[in-house]
Amino acid sequence: MKTYRNLFNNLSEKTPPQGLCLSIIKKVRSIQSRNAKIRFTLSSIVTLVSLGGIFESILKLIESSNQSGFSQYFSLIFSDSTLFFSYWKEFGLSLVESLPLVSLVFLLGIVVVFLWSGARALKDARRTFLPA
Amino acid sequence: MENDDIILIEKSLEGDTSAFEILVSRYLKHIYNFVYHLSGNVDEANDISQEVFVKVWKNLKKFDPEQNFKTWLFSIARNTTIDYFRKKKSISFGDMEIGESTSFEDSLTDEEPLPDEIFERKELGTFLEKALETLPLEGRTIILLHDKEDLTFEEISKILKKPMNTVKSQYRRAILAFRKTMNAPK
């Protein structure tokens, strides 16, 4: 039994032009490359800014440590270790209380951002300057 | 084939362009022919086919692996073709739709046997192409998807985002219009 399915199988089959597949892949690669360039630029900027942020955060952490007394307590471990080991519990509590937590968390956050954006910039640099 | 498609899609999403190239070469002829028979023009078929696969690549992240890839692909192809024509303003809404069916058309069966003399017609391929061009875009789309690409009415309803019964009615109406063209004096 011949049906419309059989009939339309006789519809002329066109062969796509020789270079069409290649042209499609070229277009896709050019979009990939353009996107990689944009991401590389953005992640490089974030990396540089976060690097600057790391230096600022370290300076802020040192300042906060001095203000809270953490650096003085901490230096006692090395300058007078017998005192430290005699009163290690109270000493430990004082260290924890004077820890400049906010500055420390901020520094750690900036370091994470730096590492993440640096890794992305490297990956996108490979795609931009060494395309497949 | 379907599992292969999923593997190729996953590799393409990881940035492997050669996997995407295999996917393109697998479906390019189907899409090209589908688009060509909708547009009737080789240059337009080239442009639209290229746009289809670029859109596929851009939207691969949105593809649901539970779905049939071929159905999703033809959905993009159909929408891209319509957008292309709308930009060129070469179609109006009236050119698209095939209208409501009558009870006679509803009574036609999907798999109606055809007489042998139709198949013995000279230059059948060219005749079918010209006959198809006389149909509205929607009717052409349904016939090509059902009778050329062997998609089910359920799959076609997902592509056209219409109820299955509507698709069946539109198919029957398109076939009726096609038969009138076939039986018209030469």
Short mmCIF file of C-alpha atoms in Angstrom, two decimals:
data_model
loop_
_atom_site.label_atom_id
_atom_site.label_comp_id
_atom_site.label_asym_id
_atom_site.label_seq_id
_atom_site.Cartn_x
_atom_site.Cartn_y
_atom_site.Cartn_z
CA MET A 1 0.00 0.00 0.00
CA LYS A 2 1.52 3.27 -1.15
CA THR A 3 0.74 6.28 0.99
CA TYR A 4 1.62 9.97 1.10
CA ARG A 5 4.76 9.01 3.03
CA ASN A 6 5.88 6.92 0.05
CA LEU A 7 4.92 9.76 -2.30
CA PHE A 8 6.85 12.48 -0.52
CA ASN A 9 9.93 10.28 -0.34
CA ASN A 10 10.15 11.11 -4.07
CA LEU A 11 10.54 14.80 -3.24
CA SER A 12 13.80 16.05 -4.72
CA GLU A 13 16.65 15.74 -2.23
CA LYS A 14 18.96 18.71 -2.24
CA THR A 15 22.56 18.27 -1.19
CA PRO A 16 23.78 21.14 0.98
CA PRO A 17 26.62 23.08 -0.68
CA GLN A 18 30.12 21.77 -0.02
CA GLY A 19 31.29 24.48 2.37
CA LEU A 20 28.09 24.97 4.38
CA CYS A 21 29.04 22.69 7.30
CA LEU A 22 32.48 24.30 7.50
CA SER A 23 30.95 27.75 7.32
CA ILE A 24 28.65 26.91 10.27
CA ILE A 25 31.58 25.63 12.38
CA LYS A 26 33.64 28.71 11.46
CA LYS A 27 30.81 30.97 12.64
CA VAL A 28 30.48 29.00 15.90
CA ARG A 29 34.26 29.20 16.49
CA SER A 30 34.28 32.93 15.83
CA ILE A 31 31.47 33.45 18.37
CA GLN A 32 33.35 31.20 20.86
CA SER A 33 36.54 33.20 20.32
CA ARG A 34 34.73 36.56 20.70
CA ASN A 35 33.06 35.38 23.92
CA ALA A 36 36.40 34.09 25.24
CA LYS A 37 38.01 37.49 24.51
CA ILE A 38 35.24 39.30 26.40
CA ARG A 39 35.50 36.88 29.36
CA PHE A 40 39.31 37.15 29.33
CA THR A 41 39.13 40.95 29.47
CA LEU A 42 36.61 40.90 32.31
CA SER A 43 38.37 38.22 34.35
CA SER A 44 41.77 39.97 33.86
CA ILE A 45 40.29 43.19 35.21
CA VAL A 46 38.78 41.37 38.19
CA THR A 47 42.14 39.58 38.82
CA LEU A 48 44.08 42.86 38.80
CA VAL A 49 41.54 44.66 40.97
CA SER A 50 41.44 41.76 43.45
CA LEU A 51 45.27 41.72 43.56
CA GLY A 52 45.20 45.37 44.53
CA GLY A 53 42.45 44.48 47.00
CA ILE A 54 44.67 41.79 48.56
CA PHE A 55 47.43 44.33 49.32
CA GLU A 56 44.91 46.77 50.78
CA SER A 57 43.31 44.00 52.86
CA ILE A 58 46.69 42.87 54.23
CA LEU A 59 47.46 46.45 55.29
CA LYS A 60 43.99 46.74 56.85
CA LEU A 61 44.46 43.39 58.62
CA ILE A 62 47.81 44.52 60.10
CA GLU A 63 46.23 47.82 61.24
CA SER A 64 43.24 46.01 62.79
CA SER A 65 45.55 43.49 64.48
CA ASN A 66 47.55 46.31 66.04
CA GLN A 67 44.42 48.15 67.17
CA SER A 68 42.79 45.07 68.72
CA GLY A 69 46.05 43.93 70.37
CA PHE A 70 46.15 40.65 68.43
CA SER A 71 49.64 41.29 67.05
CA GLN A 72 50.99 42.04 70.53
CA TYR A 73 49.46 38.84 71.96
CA PHE A 74 50.70 36.86 68.97
CA SER A 75 54.26 38.20 69.21
CA LEU A 76 54.38 37.10 72.87
CA ILE A 77 54.30 33.44 71.70
CA PHE A 78 57.74 33.96 70.16
CA SER A 79 59.21 36.54 72.56
CA ASP A 80 58.14 34.85 75.83
CA SER A 81 57.10 31.25 75.12
CA THR A 82 57.27 30.13 78.80
CA LEU A 83 54.58 32.67 79.69
CA PHE A 84 52.50 31.44 76.76
CA PHE A 85 52.71 27.75 77.80
CA SER A 86 51.98 28.61 81.49
CA TYR A 87 48.80 30.53 80.69
CA TRP A 88 47.93 28.98 77.34
CA LYS A 89 44.16 28.78 78.07
CA GLU A 90 43.73 32.45 78.99
CA PHE A 91 46.19 33.37 76.29
CA GLY A 92 44.25 31.39 73.69
CA LEU A 93 41.01 33.14 74.72
CA SER A 94 42.64 36.56 74.43
CA LEU A 95 43.96 35.68 70.98
CA VAL A 96 40.52 34.59 69.81
CA GLU A 97 38.80 37.65 71.28
CA SER A 98 41.24 40.08 69.70
CA LEU A 99 41.23 38.36 66.29
CA PRO A 100 40.33 40.95 63.62
CA LEU A 101 37.66 38.66 62.17
CA VAL A 102 36.08 41.07 59.73
CA SER A 103 39.38 42.04 58.10
CA LEU A 104 40.44 38.38 57.99
CA VAL A 105 37.21 37.23 56.33
CA PHE A 106 37.46 40.10 53.86
CA LEU A 107 41.05 39.15 53.00
CA LEU A 108 40.12 35.49 52.52
CA GLY A 109 37.19 36.52 50.30
CA ILE A 110 39.41 38.69 48.12
CA VAL A 111 41.99 35.89 47.84
CA VAL A 112 39.24 33.46 46.68
CA VAL A 113 38.04 36.01 44.09
CA PHE A 114 41.65 36.52 42.92
CA LEU A 115 42.28 32.79 42.54
CA TRP A 116 38.93 32.14 40.79
CA SER A 117 39.24 35.07 38.35
CA GLY A 118 42.92 34.25 37.73
CA ALA A 119 42.03 30.66 36.82
CA ARG A 120 39.24 31.88 34.49
CA ALA A 121 41.57 34.44 32.87
CA LEU A 122 44.13 31.67 32.19
CA LYS A 123 41.46 29.38 30.72
CA ASP A 124 40.05 32.15 28.49
CA ALA A 125 43.57 33.28 27.50
CA ARG A 126 44.18 29.75 26.22
CA ARG A 127 40.93 29.88 24.19
CA THR A 128 41.70 33.36 22.88
CA PHE A 129 45.39 33.04 22.00
CA LEU A 130 45.61 29.30 21.35
CA PRO A 131 42.31 28.43 19.66
CA ALA A 132 41.66 24.74 18.82
CA MET B 1 21.47 7.35 17.46
CA GLU B 2 19.72 9.20 20.33
CA ASN B 3 22.37 8.21 22.93
CA ASP B 4 25.07 9.33 20.49
CA ASP B 5 23.32 12.68 20.16
CA ILE B 6 23.30 13.15 23.95
CA ILE B 7 27.03 12.31 24.16
CA LEU B 8 27.82 14.74 21.35
CA ILE B 9 25.71 17.45 23.00
CA GLU B 10 27.51 16.95 26.33
CA LYS B 11 30.91 17.20 24.61
CA SER B 12 29.78 20.31 22.69
CA LEU B 13 28.74 21.93 25.97
CA GLU B 14 32.26 21.29 27.28
CA GLY B 15 33.58 23.34 24.34
CA ASP B 16 34.41 20.47 21.95
CA THR B 17 33.66 21.99 18.54
CA SER B 18 34.49 18.77 16.70
CA ALA B 19 31.64 17.03 18.55
CA PHE B 20 29.30 19.81 17.43
CA GLU B 21 30.62 19.41 13.89
CA ILE B 22 29.58 15.73 13.92
CA LEU B 23 26.12 16.75 15.13
CA VAL B 24 25.85 19.32 12.33
CA SER B 25 26.95 16.91 9.61
CA ARG B 26 24.44 14.33 10.93
CA TYR B 27 21.44 16.62 10.62
CA LEU B 28 22.47 19.24 8.05
CA LYS B 29 20.95 17.47 5.03
CA HIS B 30 17.59 17.00 6.83
CA ILE B 31 17.44 20.62 7.98
CA TYR B 32 18.68 21.97 4.67
CA ASN B 33 16.02 20.06 2.72
CA PHE B 34 13.29 21.00 5.19
CA VAL B 35 14.21 24.68 4.97
CA TYR B 36 14.67 24.52 1.19
CA HIS B 37 11.19 23.06 0.67
CA LEU B 38 9.73 25.79 2.89
CA SER B 39 11.55 28.66 1.21
CA GLY B 40 11.93 27.30 -2.35
CA ASN B 41 15.23 29.14 -2.65
CA VAL B 42 18.78 27.75 -2.42
CA ASP B 43 20.41 30.96 -1.12
CA GLU B 44 17.77 31.38 1.56
CA ALA B 45 18.11 27.72 2.52
CA ASN B 46 21.89 28.27 2.98
CA ASP B 47 21.38 31.35 5.16
CA ILE B 48 18.58 29.86 7.23
CA SER B 49 20.39 26.52 7.75
CA GLN B 50 23.44 28.39 9.03
CA GLU B 51 21.29 30.47 11.39
CA VAL B 52 19.53 27.32 12.65
CA PHE B 53 22.73 25.56 13.69
CA VAL B 54 24.25 28.69 15.24
CA LYS B 55 21.03 29.04 17.30
CA VAL B 56 21.23 25.36 18.21
CA TRP B 57 24.80 25.84 19.48
CA LYS B 58 23.87 28.97 21.44
CA ASN B 59 20.88 27.22 23.07
CA LEU B 60 22.40 23.78 23.72
CA LYS B 61 22.44 24.55 27.45
CA LYS B 62 18.64 24.82 27.35
CA PHE B 63 18.17 21.43 25.67
CA ASP B 64 16.41 18.94 27.94
CA PRO B 65 18.02 15.48 27.48
CA GLU B 66 14.58 13.89 28.16
CA GLN B 67 13.41 15.47 24.90
CA ASN B 68 13.99 14.09 21.42
CA PHE B 69 16.85 16.09 19.86
CA LYS B 70 15.43 15.84 16.33
CA THR B 71 12.10 17.33 17.49
CA TRP B 72 13.91 20.19 19.25
CA LEU B 73 16.10 20.79 16.20
CA PHE B 74 13.14 20.98 13.81
CA SER B 75 11.36 23.30 16.22
CA ILE B 76 14.31 25.73 15.96
CA ALA B 77 14.44 25.26 12.18
CA ARG B 78 10.75 26.05 11.76
CA ASN B 79 10.86 29.13 14.03
CA THR B 80 14.05 30.43 12.38
CA THR B 81 12.47 30.07 8.94
CA ILE B 82 9.36 32.00 10.01
CA ASP B 83 11.48 34.75 11.63
CA TYR B 84 13.57 34.97 8.46
CA PHE B 85 10.48 35.42 6.30
CA ARG B 86 8.96 37.92 8.73
CA LYS B 87 12.16 40.02 8.62
CA LYS B 88 11.99 39.95 4.84
CA LYS B 89 8.25 40.71 5.18
CA SER B 90 7.64 38.08 2.55
CA ILE B 91 4.82 36.43 4.49
CA SER B 92 1.71 37.63 6.26
CA PHE B 93 -0.24 35.82 8.96
CA GLY B 94 -2.75 34.68 6.34
CA ASP B 95 -0.01 32.93 4.35
CA MET B 96 0.92 30.90 7.40
CA GLU B 97 -2.31 29.34 8.59
CA ILE B 98 -4.25 26.66 6.82
CA GLY B 99 -7.57 27.43 8.54
CA GLU B 100 -10.21 25.29 10.21
CA SER B 101 -11.13 21.89 8.80
CA THR B 102 -14.53 20.59 7.74
CA SER B 103 -16.10 17.30 8.83
CA PHE B 104 -15.28 15.81 5.39
CA GLU B 105 -11.60 16.59 5.84
CA ASP B 106 -11.71 15.12 9.35
CA SER B 107 -13.03 11.89 7.89
CA LEU B 108 -9.95 11.41 5.70
CA THR B 109 -7.60 8.80 7.05
CA ASP B 110 -3.93 9.58 7.66
CA GLU B 111 -2.61 6.59 5.77
CA GLU B 112 -4.80 6.71 2.68
CA PRO B 113 -3.57 4.42 -0.12
CA LEU B 114 -2.65 6.15 -3.35
CA PRO B 115 -3.07 4.85 -6.88
CA ASP B 116 0.09 3.66 -8.62
CA GLU B 117 -0.28 6.09 -11.52
CA ILE B 118 0.64 8.99 -9.24
CA PHE B 119 4.03 7.40 -8.68
CA GLU B 120 4.51 6.85 -12.42
CA ARG B 121 4.22 10.55 -13.12
CA LYS B 122 7.08 12.08 -15.09
CA GLU B 123 9.56 14.18 -13.10
CA LEU B 124 7.66 13.36 -9.95
CA GLY B 125 10.19 15.04 -7.65
CA THR B 126 9.92 18.40 -9.40
CA PHE B 127 6.12 18.12 -9.62
CA LEU B 128 5.86 17.43 -5.88
CA GLU B 129 8.11 20.42 -5.15
CA LYS B 130 5.94 22.75 -7.25
CA ALA B 131 2.72 21.35 -5.77
CA LEU B 132 4.07 21.84 -2.25
CA GLU B 133 4.88 25.49 -3.00
CA THR B 134 1.20 26.19 -3.61
CA LEU B 135 0.34 25.29 -0.01
CA PRO B 136 0.44 27.76 2.93
CA LEU B 137 3.59 27.57 5.02
CA GLU B 138 1.95 25.74 7.94
CA GLY B 139 0.52 23.01 5.69
CA ARG B 140 3.85 22.56 3.95
CA THR B 141 5.58 22.33 7.32
CA ILE B 142 3.26 19.60 8.60
CA ILE B 143 3.47 17.54 5.41
CA LEU B 144 7.29 17.75 5.34
CA LEU B 145 7.62 16.83 9.01
CA HIS B 146 5.10 13.96 8.82
CA ASP B 147 5.68 12.48 5.38
CA LYS B 148 9.31 13.35 4.69
CA GLU B 149 10.90 13.37 8.13
CA ASP B 150 8.64 10.59 9.54
CA LEU B 151 7.76 12.51 12.68
CA THR B 152 4.59 11.54 14.53
CA PHE B 153 1.70 13.96 15.00
CA GLU B 154 2.60 14.10 18.69
CA GLU B 155 6.15 15.23 17.85
CA ILE B 156 4.83 17.74 15.31
CA SER B 157 2.39 19.15 17.86
CA LYS B 158 5.37 19.81 20.19
CA ILE B 159 7.24 21.56 17.37
CA LEU B 160 4.28 23.73 16.38
CA LYS B 161 3.06 24.13 20.00
CA LYS B 162 -0.47 23.19 18.94
CA PRO B 163 -2.86 20.48 20.14
CA MET B 164 -2.40 17.18 18.33
CA ASN B 165 -5.95 17.17 16.94
CA THR B 166 -5.36 20.62 15.43
CA VAL B 167 -2.20 19.34 13.76
CA LYS B 168 -4.07 16.30 12.40
CA SER B 169 -6.87 18.52 11.03
CA GLN B 170 -4.38 20.87 9.43
CA TYR B 171 -2.54 17.93 7.91
CA ARG B 172 -5.73 16.58 6.37
CA ARG B 173 -6.62 20.00 5.00
CA ALA B 174 -3.13 20.37 3.52
CA ILE B 175 -3.40 16.93 1.90
CA LEU B 176 -6.76 17.86 0.42
CA ALA B 177 -5.33 21.08 -1.04
CA PHE B 178 -2.38 19.09 -2.34
CA ARG B 179 -4.71 16.57 -4.01
CA LYS B 180 -6.57 19.38 -5.77
CA THR B 181 -3.24 20.57 -7.19
CA MET B 182 -2.35 17.02 -8.24
CA ASN B 183 -5.68 16.51 -9.97
CA ALA B 184 -5.70 19.93 -11.64
CA PRO B 185 -5.46 19.80 -15.44
CA LYS B 186 -1.82 20.14 -16.62
#
